[in-house]
Amino acid sequence: MKLIIMGPPGSGKGSQAELLENKLNLKHIPLGEILRDEIRKNTTIGKKVKRISKGSLAPDYVVDKLVKKIIKGKNDFILDGYPRHLAQAKYLDKITKIDKVFLLDTPSNLIIKRLSNRRACKCGETYNLLTKKPKKDSICDKDGEKLYQRDDDTPKIIKKRIKLYKKQTIPVINYYKKKKLLIKIDSSKSLKQVFNEIKNKLYKR
Ligand SMILES: [Zn+2]
């Protein structure tokens, strides 16, 4: 099954995609994380997309090529963070056939609340002071390192990200609605409830 999971920052789409990977064996492809990794390692791709952490987008030609390479030969995956706008959705149609698109619907005030409580560790582990607290305050469960707040999880940048998300993705949402691939999920519920709802709708025609 070839899936896309969409939703504003803070909709919990990354956590849902991880659950789908672990429970249903779909390969999670988190484009944002993959790109951040390229930046950290200062690869050729990384240098080109350096602007992404400021809330702007990586150039299409770089991201499109990367996605094509990643999904090549795979039949079960869940794309997360791609496509971000209409041109990318159309490009994706040329290289593969998507089965379903899940949209995690989340009100803006909940997004801000969730994101400003997010904490990260250098090892890649992420936490949320509301939903996924570390065992010890501000310390990573895995390696004991001090947790930090990502630059783009501050209220000012969160608002900018929501605005950008809406502008870019409404055409994508409409595109998949027309193709009858779009499934809307209310993501203000708990992680488990949202996952169950996705699972229920996954194999329905
Ligand atoms: Zn850690």
PDB file of C-alpha atoms and ligand atoms in Angstrom:
ATOM      1  CA  MET A   1       0.000   0.000   0.000  1.00  0.00           C
ATOM      2  CA  LYS A   2       1.325   3.426  -0.999  1.00  0.00           C
ATOM      3  CA  LEU A   3       0.182   6.134   1.358  1.00  0.00           C
ATOM      4  CA  ILE A   4       0.624   9.817   2.015  1.00  0.00           C
ATOM      5  CA  ILE A   5       0.042  11.316   5.413  1.00  0.00           C
ATOM      6  CA  MET A   6      -0.659  15.046   5.495  1.00  0.00           C
ATOM      7  CA  GLY A   7      -1.325  17.503   8.232  1.00  0.00           C
ATOM      8  CA  PRO A   8      -0.046  20.759   9.637  1.00  0.00           C
ATOM      9  CA  PRO A   9       3.053  20.776  11.808  1.00  0.00           C
ATOM     10  CA  GLY A  10       1.964  19.455  15.195  1.00  0.00           C
ATOM     11  CA  SER A  11      -0.814  17.266  13.815  1.00  0.00           C
ATOM     12  CA  GLY A  12       1.062  14.206  15.015  1.00  0.00           C
ATOM     13  CA  LYS A  13       1.563  12.839  11.535  1.00  0.00           C
ATOM     14  CA  GLY A  14       5.127  11.756  12.282  1.00  0.00           C
ATOM     15  CA  SER A  15       3.984   9.689  15.276  1.00  0.00           C
ATOM     16  CA  GLN A  16       1.136   8.152  13.282  1.00  0.00           C
ATOM     17  CA  ALA A  17       3.473   7.299  10.420  1.00  0.00           C
ATOM     18  CA  GLU A  18       5.841   5.608  12.873  1.00  0.00           C
ATOM     19  CA  LEU A  19       2.963   3.564  14.280  1.00  0.00           C
ATOM     20  CA  LEU A  20       1.970   2.532  10.764  1.00  0.00           C
ATOM     21  CA  GLU A  21       5.553   1.506  10.092  1.00  0.00           C
ATOM     22  CA  ASN A  22       5.840  -0.540  13.273  1.00  0.00           C
ATOM     23  CA  LYS A  23       2.414  -2.180  13.259  1.00  0.00           C
ATOM     24  CA  LEU A  24       1.686  -2.542   9.555  1.00  0.00           C
ATOM     25  CA  ASN A  25       5.148  -2.745   8.014  1.00  0.00           C
ATOM     26  CA  LEU A  26       4.851   0.322   5.855  1.00  0.00           C
ATOM     27  CA  LYS A  27       8.145   2.102   5.284  1.00  0.00           C
ATOM     28  CA  HIS A  28       7.981   5.553   6.868  1.00  0.00           C
ATOM     29  CA  ILE A  29       9.589   8.201   4.654  1.00  0.00           C
ATOM     30  CA  PRO A  30       9.843  11.432   6.691  1.00  0.00           C
ATOM     31  CA  LEU A  31      11.054  13.914   4.101  1.00  0.00           C
ATOM     32  CA  GLY A  32      11.620  16.768   6.535  1.00  0.00           C
ATOM     33  CA  GLU A  33      13.813  14.624   8.750  1.00  0.00           C
ATOM     34  CA  ILE A  34      15.687  13.154   5.808  1.00  0.00           C
ATOM     35  CA  LEU A  35      16.433  16.670   4.559  1.00  0.00           C
ATOM     36  CA  ARG A  36      17.504  17.885   8.005  1.00  0.00           C
ATOM     37  CA  ASP A  37      19.854  14.918   8.157  1.00  0.00           C
ATOM     38  CA  GLU A  38      21.398  15.844   4.821  1.00  0.00           C
ATOM     39  CA  ILE A  39      21.946  19.369   6.167  1.00  0.00           C
ATOM     40  CA  ARG A  40      23.550  18.075   9.353  1.00  0.00           C
ATOM     41  CA  LYS A  41      25.917  15.928   7.352  1.00  0.00           C
ATOM     42  CA  ASN A  42      26.533  18.846   4.982  1.00  0.00           C
ATOM     43  CA  THR A  43      26.014  16.712   1.864  1.00  0.00           C
ATOM     44  CA  THR A  44      25.504  18.164  -1.613  1.00  0.00           C
ATOM     45  CA  ILE A  45      21.753  17.926  -1.089  1.00  0.00           C
ATOM     46  CA  GLY A  46      22.110  19.338   2.407  1.00  0.00           C
ATOM     47  CA  LYS A  47      23.875  22.448   1.197  1.00  0.00           C
ATOM     48  CA  LYS A  48      21.105  23.097  -1.309  1.00  0.00           C
ATOM     49  CA  VAL A  49      18.318  22.846   1.253  1.00  0.00           C
ATOM     50  CA  LYS A  50      19.938  24.738   4.086  1.00  0.00           C
ATOM     51  CA  ARG A  51      17.162  27.298   4.082  1.00  0.00           C
ATOM     52  CA  ILE A  52      14.559  24.733   5.209  1.00  0.00           C
ATOM     53  CA  SER A  53      15.138  25.159   8.939  1.00  0.00           C
ATOM     54  CA  LYS A  54      14.060  28.793   8.668  1.00  0.00           C
ATOM     55  CA  GLY A  55      10.572  27.690   7.679  1.00  0.00           C
ATOM     56  CA  SER A  56      11.005  28.064   3.960  1.00  0.00           C
ATOM     57  CA  LEU A  57      11.021  25.190   1.512  1.00  0.00           C
ATOM     58  CA  ALA A  58      13.772  23.218  -0.158  1.00  0.00           C
ATOM     59  CA  PRO A  59      14.029  23.584  -3.940  1.00  0.00           C
ATOM     60  CA  ASP A  60      11.687  21.228  -5.839  1.00  0.00           C
ATOM     61  CA  TYR A  61      14.218  19.767  -8.225  1.00  0.00           C
ATOM     62  CA  VAL A  62      16.309  18.543  -5.322  1.00  0.00           C
ATOM     63  CA  VAL A  63      13.424  17.118  -3.295  1.00  0.00           C
ATOM     64  CA  ASP A  64      11.645  15.514  -6.261  1.00  0.00           C
ATOM     65  CA  LYS A  65      14.773  13.663  -7.320  1.00  0.00           C
ATOM     66  CA  LEU A  66      15.399  12.526  -3.762  1.00  0.00           C
ATOM     67  CA  VAL A  67      11.841  11.185  -3.378  1.00  0.00           C
ATOM     68  CA  LYS A  68      12.071   9.334  -6.679  1.00  0.00           C
ATOM     69  CA  LYS A  69      15.260   7.652  -5.528  1.00  0.00           C
ATOM     70  CA  ILE A  70      13.833   6.724  -2.124  1.00  0.00           C
ATOM     71  CA  ILE A  71      10.543   5.169  -3.295  1.00  0.00           C
ATOM     72  CA  LYS A  72      12.048   3.325  -6.251  1.00  0.00           C
ATOM     73  CA  GLY A  73      11.071  -0.360  -6.065  1.00  0.00           C
ATOM     74  CA  LYS A  74       9.025   0.061  -2.882  1.00  0.00           C
ATOM     75  CA  ASN A  75       5.375  -1.032  -2.750  1.00  0.00           C
ATOM     76  CA  ASP A  76       4.564  -0.318   0.879  1.00  0.00           C
ATOM     77  CA  PHE A  77       5.406   3.099   2.175  1.00  0.00           C
ATOM     78  CA  ILE A  78       4.008   6.146   3.846  1.00  0.00           C
ATOM     79  CA  LEU A  79       5.200   9.517   2.626  1.00  0.00           C
ATOM     80  CA  ASP A  80       5.362  12.199   5.308  1.00  0.00           C
ATOM     81  CA  GLY A  81       6.265  15.784   4.421  1.00  0.00           C
ATOM     82  CA  TYR A  82       5.833  15.274   0.674  1.00  0.00           C
ATOM     83  CA  PRO A  83       4.137  16.458  -1.513  1.00  0.00           C
ATOM     84  CA  ARG A  84       4.042  19.924   0.027  1.00  0.00           C
ATOM     85  CA  HIS A  85       2.470  21.703  -2.896  1.00  0.00           C
ATOM     86  CA  LEU A  86       0.619  21.019  -6.119  1.00  0.00           C
ATOM     87  CA  ALA A  87       3.587  20.749  -8.478  1.00  0.00           C
ATOM     88  CA  GLN A  88       5.070  18.036  -6.256  1.00  0.00           C
ATOM     89  CA  ALA A  89       1.743  16.143  -6.153  1.00  0.00           C
ATOM     90  CA  LYS A  90       1.650  16.159  -9.942  1.00  0.00           C
ATOM     91  CA  TYR A  91       5.260  15.031 -10.126  1.00  0.00           C
ATOM     92  CA  LEU A  92       4.486  12.170  -7.741  1.00  0.00           C
ATOM     93  CA  ASP A  93       1.678  11.004 -10.039  1.00  0.00           C
ATOM     94  CA  LYS A  94       4.196  10.631 -12.828  1.00  0.00           C
ATOM     95  CA  ILE A  95       6.497   8.352 -10.855  1.00  0.00           C
ATOM     96  CA  THR A  96       4.060   6.203  -8.818  1.00  0.00           C
ATOM     97  CA  LYS A  97       0.411   5.446  -8.012  1.00  0.00           C
ATOM     98  CA  ILE A  98      -0.731   6.504  -4.560  1.00  0.00           C
ATOM     99  CA  ASP A  99      -3.506   4.422  -2.917  1.00  0.00           C
ATOM    100  CA  LYS A 100      -4.680   6.695  -0.138  1.00  0.00           C
ATOM    101  CA  VAL A 101      -4.029  10.103   1.379  1.00  0.00           C
ATOM    102  CA  PHE A 102      -4.710  10.706   5.062  1.00  0.00           C
ATOM    103  CA  LEU A 103      -5.234  14.260   6.201  1.00  0.00           C
ATOM    104  CA  LEU A 104      -4.887  14.918   9.915  1.00  0.00           C
ATOM    105  CA  ASP A 105      -7.191  17.804  10.632  1.00  0.00           C
ATOM    106  CA  THR A 106      -5.944  19.972  13.501  1.00  0.00           C
ATOM    107  CA  PRO A 107      -7.129  23.374  14.795  1.00  0.00           C
ATOM    108  CA  SER A 108      -4.439  26.102  14.934  1.00  0.00           C
ATOM    109  CA  ASN A 109      -4.587  26.666  18.708  1.00  0.00           C
ATOM    110  CA  LEU A 110      -3.928  22.969  19.289  1.00  0.00           C
ATOM    111  CA  ILE A 111      -0.994  23.067  16.864  1.00  0.00           C
ATOM    112  CA  ILE A 112       0.639  25.921  18.769  1.00  0.00           C
ATOM    113  CA  LYS A 113       0.058  24.193  22.098  1.00  0.00           C
ATOM    114  CA  ARG A 114       1.519  20.903  20.889  1.00  0.00           C
ATOM    115  CA  LEU A 115       4.527  22.327  19.058  1.00  0.00           C
ATOM    116  CA  SER A 116       5.693  24.709  21.747  1.00  0.00           C
ATOM    117  CA  ASN A 117       5.847  21.690  24.081  1.00  0.00           C
ATOM    118  CA  ARG A 118       8.029  19.685  21.767  1.00  0.00           C
ATOM    119  CA  ARG A 119      11.593  18.822  22.789  1.00  0.00           C
ATOM    120  CA  ALA A 120      14.312  17.029  20.875  1.00  0.00           C
ATOM    121  CA  CYS A 121      17.579  15.237  21.592  1.00  0.00           C
ATOM    122  CA  LYS A 122      20.734  15.158  19.519  1.00  0.00           C
ATOM    123  CA  CYS A 123      20.237  11.393  19.068  1.00  0.00           C
ATOM    124  CA  GLY A 124      17.071  12.033  17.044  1.00  0.00           C
ATOM    125  CA  GLU A 125      14.576  11.059  19.775  1.00  0.00           C
ATOM    126  CA  THR A 126      11.686  13.497  20.209  1.00  0.00           C
ATOM    127  CA  TYR A 127       9.467  14.226  23.202  1.00  0.00           C
ATOM    128  CA  ASN A 128       6.412  16.252  24.045  1.00  0.00           C
ATOM    129  CA  LEU A 129       5.862  17.677  27.504  1.00  0.00           C
ATOM    130  CA  LEU A 130       2.103  17.116  27.056  1.00  0.00           C
ATOM    131  CA  THR A 131       1.933  13.702  25.454  1.00  0.00           C
ATOM    132  CA  LYS A 132       5.344  12.031  25.572  1.00  0.00           C
ATOM    133  CA  LYS A 133       7.306  13.235  28.589  1.00  0.00           C
ATOM    134  CA  PRO A 134      10.869  12.082  29.250  1.00  0.00           C
ATOM    135  CA  LYS A 135      11.245  10.057  32.474  1.00  0.00           C
ATOM    136  CA  LYS A 136      13.536  12.724  33.932  1.00  0.00           C
ATOM    137  CA  ASP A 137      12.912  16.427  33.345  1.00  0.00           C
ATOM    138  CA  SER A 138      14.706  17.767  30.217  1.00  0.00           C
ATOM    139  CA  ILE A 139      16.816  14.605  29.922  1.00  0.00           C
ATOM    140  CA  CYS A 140      16.707  12.052  27.086  1.00  0.00           C
ATOM    141  CA  ASP A 141      15.564   8.554  28.161  1.00  0.00           C
ATOM    142  CA  LYS A 142      17.909   6.908  25.696  1.00  0.00           C
ATOM    143  CA  ASP A 143      21.259   8.549  26.308  1.00  0.00           C
ATOM    144  CA  GLY A 144      20.899  10.985  29.229  1.00  0.00           C
ATOM    145  CA  GLU A 145      21.633  14.023  27.069  1.00  0.00           C
ATOM    146  CA  LYS A 146      19.969  17.374  27.730  1.00  0.00           C
ATOM    147  CA  LEU A 147      16.872  18.025  25.588  1.00  0.00           C
ATOM    148  CA  TYR A 148      16.465  21.170  23.519  1.00  0.00           C
ATOM    149  CA  GLN A 149      13.725  23.039  21.681  1.00  0.00           C
ATOM    150  CA  ARG A 150      14.036  23.157  17.909  1.00  0.00           C
ATOM    151  CA  ASP A 151      14.394  26.684  16.502  1.00  0.00           C
ATOM    152  CA  ASP A 152      11.277  26.229  14.407  1.00  0.00           C
ATOM    153  CA  ASP A 153       9.130  25.203  17.398  1.00  0.00           C
ATOM    154  CA  THR A 154       8.957  28.704  18.849  1.00  0.00           C
ATOM    155  CA  PRO A 155       5.518  30.433  18.650  1.00  0.00           C
ATOM    156  CA  LYS A 156       6.619  33.039  16.120  1.00  0.00           C
ATOM    157  CA  ILE A 157       7.980  30.486  13.667  1.00  0.00           C
ATOM    158  CA  ILE A 158       5.092  28.084  14.373  1.00  0.00           C
ATOM    159  CA  LYS A 159       2.608  30.727  13.196  1.00  0.00           C
ATOM    160  CA  LYS A 160       4.693  31.305  10.097  1.00  0.00           C
ATOM    161  CA  ARG A 161       4.784  27.560   9.433  1.00  0.00           C
ATOM    162  CA  ILE A 162       0.994  27.220   9.783  1.00  0.00           C
ATOM    163  CA  LYS A 163       0.432  30.067   7.354  1.00  0.00           C
ATOM    164  CA  LEU A 164       2.845  28.593   4.844  1.00  0.00           C
ATOM    165  CA  TYR A 165       1.341  25.135   5.299  1.00  0.00           C
ATOM    166  CA  LYS A 166      -2.169  26.404   4.547  1.00  0.00           C
ATOM    167  CA  LYS A 167      -1.130  28.388   1.510  1.00  0.00           C
ATOM    168  CA  GLN A 168       0.856  25.526   0.013  1.00  0.00           C
ATOM    169  CA  THR A 169      -1.278  22.528   0.887  1.00  0.00           C
ATOM    170  CA  ILE A 170      -4.867  23.597   0.289  1.00  0.00           C
ATOM    171  CA  PRO A 171      -4.399  23.048  -3.475  1.00  0.00           C
ATOM    172  CA  VAL A 172      -2.844  19.619  -2.747  1.00  0.00           C
ATOM    173  CA  ILE A 173      -5.779  18.679  -0.494  1.00  0.00           C
ATOM    174  CA  ASN A 174      -8.260  19.686  -3.194  1.00  0.00           C
ATOM    175  CA  TYR A 175      -6.269  17.758  -5.779  1.00  0.00           C
ATOM    176  CA  TYR A 176      -6.502  14.509  -3.814  1.00  0.00           C
ATOM    177  CA  LYS A 177     -10.131  15.179  -2.928  1.00  0.00           C
ATOM    178  CA  LYS A 178     -10.952  15.313  -6.636  1.00  0.00           C
ATOM    179  CA  LYS A 179      -9.103  12.047  -7.180  1.00  0.00           C
ATOM    180  CA  LYS A 180     -11.160  10.535  -4.343  1.00  0.00           C
ATOM    181  CA  LEU A 181      -8.034   9.531  -2.437  1.00  0.00           C
ATOM    182  CA  LEU A 182      -8.412  11.883   0.505  1.00  0.00           C
ATOM    183  CA  ILE A 183      -9.458  10.620   3.949  1.00  0.00           C
ATOM    184  CA  LYS A 184      -9.895  13.223   6.675  1.00  0.00           C
ATOM    185  CA  ILE A 185      -9.102  12.274  10.261  1.00  0.00           C
ATOM    186  CA  ASP A 186      -9.775  14.387  13.343  1.00  0.00           C
ATOM    187  CA  SER A 187      -6.366  14.530  15.016  1.00  0.00           C
ATOM    188  CA  SER A 188      -7.386  16.369  18.175  1.00  0.00           C
ATOM    189  CA  LYS A 189      -7.999  12.946  19.767  1.00  0.00           C
ATOM    190  CA  SER A 190      -5.362  10.808  21.465  1.00  0.00           C
ATOM    191  CA  LEU A 191      -2.524   9.179  19.532  1.00  0.00           C
ATOM    192  CA  LYS A 192      -4.156   5.772  19.924  1.00  0.00           C
ATOM    193  CA  GLN A 193      -7.635   6.902  18.902  1.00  0.00           C
ATOM    194  CA  VAL A 194      -6.280   8.615  15.810  1.00  0.00           C
ATOM    195  CA  PHE A 195      -4.255   5.525  14.888  1.00  0.00           C
ATOM    196  CA  ASN A 196      -7.300   3.269  15.256  1.00  0.00           C
ATOM    197  CA  GLU A 197      -9.307   5.534  13.018  1.00  0.00           C
ATOM    198  CA  ILE A 198      -6.590   5.456  10.349  1.00  0.00           C
ATOM    199  CA  LYS A 199      -6.392   1.664  10.617  1.00  0.00           C
ATOM    200  CA  ASN A 200     -10.164   1.314  10.251  1.00  0.00           C
ATOM    201  CA  LYS A 201     -10.186   3.356   7.087  1.00  0.00           C
ATOM    202  CA  LEU A 202      -7.026   1.908   5.608  1.00  0.00           C
ATOM    203  CA  TYR A 203      -8.502  -1.176   3.993  1.00  0.00           C
ATOM    204  CA  LYS A 204     -11.975   0.192   3.286  1.00  0.00           C
ATOM    205  CA  ARG A 205     -12.761   0.933  -0.325  1.00  0.00           C
TER     206      ARG A 205
HETATM  207 ZN    ZN B   1      18.956  11.194  23.179  1.00  0.00          ZN
END
